[in-house]
mmCIF file of N, CA and C in Angstrom:
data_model
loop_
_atom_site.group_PDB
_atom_site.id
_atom_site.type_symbol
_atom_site.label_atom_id
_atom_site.label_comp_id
_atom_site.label_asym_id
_atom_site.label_seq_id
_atom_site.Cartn_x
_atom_site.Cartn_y
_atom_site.Cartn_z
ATOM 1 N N UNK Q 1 124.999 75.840 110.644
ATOM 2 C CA UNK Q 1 125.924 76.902 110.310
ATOM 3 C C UNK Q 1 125.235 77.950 109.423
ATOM 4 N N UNK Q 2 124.570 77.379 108.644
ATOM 5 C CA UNK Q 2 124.163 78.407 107.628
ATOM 6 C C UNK Q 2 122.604 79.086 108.640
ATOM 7 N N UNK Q 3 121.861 78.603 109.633
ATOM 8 C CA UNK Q 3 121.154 78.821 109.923
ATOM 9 C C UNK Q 3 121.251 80.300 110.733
ATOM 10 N N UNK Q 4 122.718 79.749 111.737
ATOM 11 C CA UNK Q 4 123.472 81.105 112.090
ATOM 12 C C UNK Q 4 123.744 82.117 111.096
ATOM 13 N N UNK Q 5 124.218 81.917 110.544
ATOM 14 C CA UNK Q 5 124.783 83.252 109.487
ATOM 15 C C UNK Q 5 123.508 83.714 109.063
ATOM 16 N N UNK Q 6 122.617 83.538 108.749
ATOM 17 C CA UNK Q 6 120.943 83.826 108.022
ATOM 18 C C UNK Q 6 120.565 84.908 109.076
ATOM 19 N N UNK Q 7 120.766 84.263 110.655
ATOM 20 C CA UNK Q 7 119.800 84.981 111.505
ATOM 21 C C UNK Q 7 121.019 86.171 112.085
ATOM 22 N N UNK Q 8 121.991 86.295 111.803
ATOM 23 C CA UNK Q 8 122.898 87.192 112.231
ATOM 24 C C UNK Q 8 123.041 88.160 110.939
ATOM 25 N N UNK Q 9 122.524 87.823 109.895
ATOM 26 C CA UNK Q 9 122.465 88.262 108.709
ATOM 27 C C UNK Q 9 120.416 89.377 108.662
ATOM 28 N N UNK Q 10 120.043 88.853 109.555
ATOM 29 C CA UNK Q 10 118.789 89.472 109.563
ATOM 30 C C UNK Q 10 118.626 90.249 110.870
ATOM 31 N N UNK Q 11 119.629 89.941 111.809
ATOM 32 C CA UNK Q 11 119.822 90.905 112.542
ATOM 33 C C UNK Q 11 120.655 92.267 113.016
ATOM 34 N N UNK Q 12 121.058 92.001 111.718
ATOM 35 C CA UNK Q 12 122.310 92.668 111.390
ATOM 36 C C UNK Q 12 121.209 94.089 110.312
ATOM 37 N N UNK Q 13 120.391 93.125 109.644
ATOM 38 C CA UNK Q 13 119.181 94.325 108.315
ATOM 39 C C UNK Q 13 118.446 94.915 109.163
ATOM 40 N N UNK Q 14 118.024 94.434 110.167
ATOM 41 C CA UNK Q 14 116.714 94.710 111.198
ATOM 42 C C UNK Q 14 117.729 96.133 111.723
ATOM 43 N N UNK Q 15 118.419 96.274 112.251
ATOM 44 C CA UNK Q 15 119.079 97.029 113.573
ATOM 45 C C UNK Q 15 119.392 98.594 112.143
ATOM 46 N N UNK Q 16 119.854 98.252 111.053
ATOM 47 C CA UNK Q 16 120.417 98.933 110.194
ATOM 48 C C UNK Q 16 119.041 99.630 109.353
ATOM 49 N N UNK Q 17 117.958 98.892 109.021
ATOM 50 C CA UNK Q 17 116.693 99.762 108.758
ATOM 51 C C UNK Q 17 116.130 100.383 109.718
ATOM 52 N N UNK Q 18 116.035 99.908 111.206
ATOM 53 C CA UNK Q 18 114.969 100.411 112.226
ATOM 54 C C UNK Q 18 115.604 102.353 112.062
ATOM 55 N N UNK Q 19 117.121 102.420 112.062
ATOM 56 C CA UNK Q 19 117.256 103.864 112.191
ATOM 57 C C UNK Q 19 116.563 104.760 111.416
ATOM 58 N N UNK Q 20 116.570 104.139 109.816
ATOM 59 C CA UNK Q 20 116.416 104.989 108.700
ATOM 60 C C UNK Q 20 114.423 104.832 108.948
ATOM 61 N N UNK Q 21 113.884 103.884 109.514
ATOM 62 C CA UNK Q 21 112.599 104.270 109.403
ATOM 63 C C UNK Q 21 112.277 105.299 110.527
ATOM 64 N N UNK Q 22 112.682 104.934 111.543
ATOM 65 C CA UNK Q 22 112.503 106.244 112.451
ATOM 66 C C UNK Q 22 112.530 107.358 112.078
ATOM 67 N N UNK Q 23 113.687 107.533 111.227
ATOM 68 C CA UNK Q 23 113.652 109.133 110.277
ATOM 69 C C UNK Q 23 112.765 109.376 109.644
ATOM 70 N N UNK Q 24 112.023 108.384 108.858
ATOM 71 C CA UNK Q 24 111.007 108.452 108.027
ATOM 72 C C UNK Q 24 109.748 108.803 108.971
ATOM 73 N N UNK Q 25 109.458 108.229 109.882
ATOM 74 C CA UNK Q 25 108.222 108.494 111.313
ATOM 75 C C UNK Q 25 108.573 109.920 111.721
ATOM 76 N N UNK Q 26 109.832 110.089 111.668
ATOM 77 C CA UNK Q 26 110.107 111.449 112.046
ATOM 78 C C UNK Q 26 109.588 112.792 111.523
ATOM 79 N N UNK Q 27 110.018 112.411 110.433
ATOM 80 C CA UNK Q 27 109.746 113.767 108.736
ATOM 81 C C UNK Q 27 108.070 113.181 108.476
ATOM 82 N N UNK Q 28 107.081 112.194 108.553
ATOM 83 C CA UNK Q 28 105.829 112.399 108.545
ATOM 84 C C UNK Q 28 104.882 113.194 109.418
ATOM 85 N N UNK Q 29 105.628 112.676 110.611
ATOM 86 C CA UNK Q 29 104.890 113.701 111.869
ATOM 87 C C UNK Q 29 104.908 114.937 111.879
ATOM 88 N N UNK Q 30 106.234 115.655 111.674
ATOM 89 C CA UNK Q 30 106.438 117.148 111.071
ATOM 90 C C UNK Q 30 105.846 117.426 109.661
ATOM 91 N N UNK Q 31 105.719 116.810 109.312
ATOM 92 C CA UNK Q 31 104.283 116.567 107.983
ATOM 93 C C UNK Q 31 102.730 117.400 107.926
ATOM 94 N N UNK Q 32 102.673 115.872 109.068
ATOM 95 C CA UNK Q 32 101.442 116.102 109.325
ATOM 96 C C UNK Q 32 101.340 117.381 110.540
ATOM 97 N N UNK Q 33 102.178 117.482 111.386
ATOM 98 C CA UNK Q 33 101.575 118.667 112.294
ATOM 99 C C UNK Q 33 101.820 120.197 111.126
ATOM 100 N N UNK Q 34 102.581 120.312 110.233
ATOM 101 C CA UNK Q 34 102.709 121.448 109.885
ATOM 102 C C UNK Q 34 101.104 121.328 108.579
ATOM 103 N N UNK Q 35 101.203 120.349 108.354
ATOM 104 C CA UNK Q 35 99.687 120.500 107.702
ATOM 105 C C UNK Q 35 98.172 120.760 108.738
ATOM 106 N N UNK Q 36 98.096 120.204 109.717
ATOM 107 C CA UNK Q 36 97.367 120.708 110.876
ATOM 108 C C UNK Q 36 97.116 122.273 110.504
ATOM 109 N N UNK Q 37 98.472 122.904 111.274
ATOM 110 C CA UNK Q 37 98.914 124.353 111.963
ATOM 111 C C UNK Q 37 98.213 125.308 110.424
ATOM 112 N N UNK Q 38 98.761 124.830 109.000
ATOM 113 C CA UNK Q 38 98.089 125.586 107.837
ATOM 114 C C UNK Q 38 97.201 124.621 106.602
ATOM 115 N N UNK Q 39 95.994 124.219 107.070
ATOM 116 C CA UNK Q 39 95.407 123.339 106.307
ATOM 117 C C UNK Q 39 95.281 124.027 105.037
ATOM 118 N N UNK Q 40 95.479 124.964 104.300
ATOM 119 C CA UNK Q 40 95.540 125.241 103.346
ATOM 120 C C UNK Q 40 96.824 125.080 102.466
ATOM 121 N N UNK Q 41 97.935 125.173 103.081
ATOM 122 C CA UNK Q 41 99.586 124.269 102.419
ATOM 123 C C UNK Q 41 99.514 122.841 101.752
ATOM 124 N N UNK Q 42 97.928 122.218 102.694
ATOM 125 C CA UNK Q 42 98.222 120.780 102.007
ATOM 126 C C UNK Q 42 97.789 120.377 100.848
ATOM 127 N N UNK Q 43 98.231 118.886 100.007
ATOM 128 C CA UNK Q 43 98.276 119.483 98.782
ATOM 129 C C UNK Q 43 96.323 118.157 99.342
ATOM 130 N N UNK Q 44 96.259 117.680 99.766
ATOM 131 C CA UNK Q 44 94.814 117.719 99.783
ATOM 132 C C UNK Q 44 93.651 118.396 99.471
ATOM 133 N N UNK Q 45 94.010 120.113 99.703
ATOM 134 C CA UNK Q 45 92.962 121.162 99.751
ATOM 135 C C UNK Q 45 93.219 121.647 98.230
ATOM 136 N N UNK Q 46 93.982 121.105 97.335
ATOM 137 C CA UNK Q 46 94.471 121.605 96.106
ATOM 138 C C UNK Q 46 93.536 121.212 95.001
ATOM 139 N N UNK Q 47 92.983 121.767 94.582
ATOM 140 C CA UNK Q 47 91.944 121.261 93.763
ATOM 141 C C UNK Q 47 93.259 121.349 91.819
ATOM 142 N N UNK Q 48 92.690 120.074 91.310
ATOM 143 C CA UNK Q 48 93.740 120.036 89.978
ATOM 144 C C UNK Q 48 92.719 120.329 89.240
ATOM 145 N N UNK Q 49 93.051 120.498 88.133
ATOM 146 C CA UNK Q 49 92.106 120.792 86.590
ATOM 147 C C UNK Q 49 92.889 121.385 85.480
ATOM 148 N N UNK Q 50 92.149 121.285 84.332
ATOM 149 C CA UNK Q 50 93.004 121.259 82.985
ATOM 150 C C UNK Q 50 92.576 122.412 83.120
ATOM 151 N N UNK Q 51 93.499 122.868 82.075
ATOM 152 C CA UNK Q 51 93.355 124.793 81.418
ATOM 153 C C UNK Q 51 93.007 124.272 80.467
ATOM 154 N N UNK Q 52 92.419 125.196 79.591
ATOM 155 C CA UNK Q 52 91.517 126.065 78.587
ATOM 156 C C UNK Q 52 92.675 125.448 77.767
ATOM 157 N N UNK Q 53 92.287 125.034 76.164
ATOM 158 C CA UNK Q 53 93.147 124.269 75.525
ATOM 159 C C UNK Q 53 93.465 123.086 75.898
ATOM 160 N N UNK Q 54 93.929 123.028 76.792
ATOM 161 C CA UNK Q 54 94.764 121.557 76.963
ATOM 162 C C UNK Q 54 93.139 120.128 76.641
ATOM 163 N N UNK Q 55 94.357 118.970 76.637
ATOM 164 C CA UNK Q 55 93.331 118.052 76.106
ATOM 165 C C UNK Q 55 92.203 116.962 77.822
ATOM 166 N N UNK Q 56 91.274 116.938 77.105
ATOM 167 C CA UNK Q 56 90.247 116.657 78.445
ATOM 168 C C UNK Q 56 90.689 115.368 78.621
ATOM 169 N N UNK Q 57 90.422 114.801 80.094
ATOM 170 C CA UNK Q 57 91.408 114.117 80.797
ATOM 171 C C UNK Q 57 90.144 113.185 81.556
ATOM 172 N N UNK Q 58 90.445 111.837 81.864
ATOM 173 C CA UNK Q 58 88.884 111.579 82.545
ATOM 174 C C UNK Q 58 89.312 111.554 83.999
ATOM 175 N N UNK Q 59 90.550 111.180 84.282
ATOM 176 C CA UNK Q 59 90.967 111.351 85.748
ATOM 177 C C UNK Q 59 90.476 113.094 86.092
ATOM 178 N N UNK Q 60 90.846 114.132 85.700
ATOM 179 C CA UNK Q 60 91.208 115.343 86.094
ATOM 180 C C UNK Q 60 89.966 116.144 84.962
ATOM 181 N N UNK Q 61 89.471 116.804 85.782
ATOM 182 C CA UNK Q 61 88.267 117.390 85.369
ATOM 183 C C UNK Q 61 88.816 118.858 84.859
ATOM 184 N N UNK Q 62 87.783 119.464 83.531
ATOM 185 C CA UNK Q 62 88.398 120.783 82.832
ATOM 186 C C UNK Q 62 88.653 122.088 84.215
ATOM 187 N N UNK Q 63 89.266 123.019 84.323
ATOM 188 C CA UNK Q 63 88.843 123.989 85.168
ATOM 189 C C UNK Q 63 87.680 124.662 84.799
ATOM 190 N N UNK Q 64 87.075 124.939 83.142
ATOM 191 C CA UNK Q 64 85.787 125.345 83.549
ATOM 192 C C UNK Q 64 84.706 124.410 83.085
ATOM 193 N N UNK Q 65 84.674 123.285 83.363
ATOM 194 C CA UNK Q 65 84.005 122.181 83.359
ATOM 195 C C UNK Q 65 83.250 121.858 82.561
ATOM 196 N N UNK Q 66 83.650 122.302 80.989
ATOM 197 C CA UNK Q 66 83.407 121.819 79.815
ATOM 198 C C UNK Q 66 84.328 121.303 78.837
ATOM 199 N N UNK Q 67 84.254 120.393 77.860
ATOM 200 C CA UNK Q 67 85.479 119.688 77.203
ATOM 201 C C UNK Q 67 84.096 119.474 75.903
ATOM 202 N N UNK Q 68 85.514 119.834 75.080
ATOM 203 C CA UNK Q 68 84.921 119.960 74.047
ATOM 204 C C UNK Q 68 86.035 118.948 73.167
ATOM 205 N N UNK Q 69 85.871 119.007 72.029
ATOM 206 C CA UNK Q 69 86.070 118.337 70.485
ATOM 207 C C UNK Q 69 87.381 118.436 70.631
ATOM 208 N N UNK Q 70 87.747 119.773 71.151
ATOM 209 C CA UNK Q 70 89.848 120.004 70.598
ATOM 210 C C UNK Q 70 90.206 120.143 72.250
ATOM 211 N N UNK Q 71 89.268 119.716 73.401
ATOM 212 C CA UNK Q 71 89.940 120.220 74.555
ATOM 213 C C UNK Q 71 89.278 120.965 75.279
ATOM 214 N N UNK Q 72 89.331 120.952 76.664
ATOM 215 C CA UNK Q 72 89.140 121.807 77.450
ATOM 216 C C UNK Q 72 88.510 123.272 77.132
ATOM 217 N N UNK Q 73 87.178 123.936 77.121
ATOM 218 C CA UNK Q 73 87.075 125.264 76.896
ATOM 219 C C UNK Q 73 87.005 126.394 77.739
#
């Protein structure tokens, strides 16, 4: 009994996620083709970096690629 209810219970999650991931497959593909069509929109081509002042970062490199004592110069 309980074995039934488990698998009617997982087929019941299965049928009720498959929609919402499809949407998700959906909105990546229009993603990725609109990143294609303007490779410059994506945030891939985005180069990050600290401003002038702010404090130096070891993930994220200064924008003018010196760091000094109080920060970024």
């Amino acid at each position: 009994c309980i074995l039934i209810v488990a698998v009617l219970f997982l087929t019941a999650w299965t049928s009720v996620t498959a929609g919402d991931f499809k949407n998700k497959l959906k909105n990546l593909s229009l993603k990725a083709r609109k990143e294609v069509e303007n490779p410059k929109a994506s945030k891939l081509h985005q180069k990050a970096c600290v401003n002038r002042g702010d404090p130096c970062q070891r993930t994220v490199r200064c924008c003018s690629r010196r760091c000094g004592i109080n920060g970024c110069t």
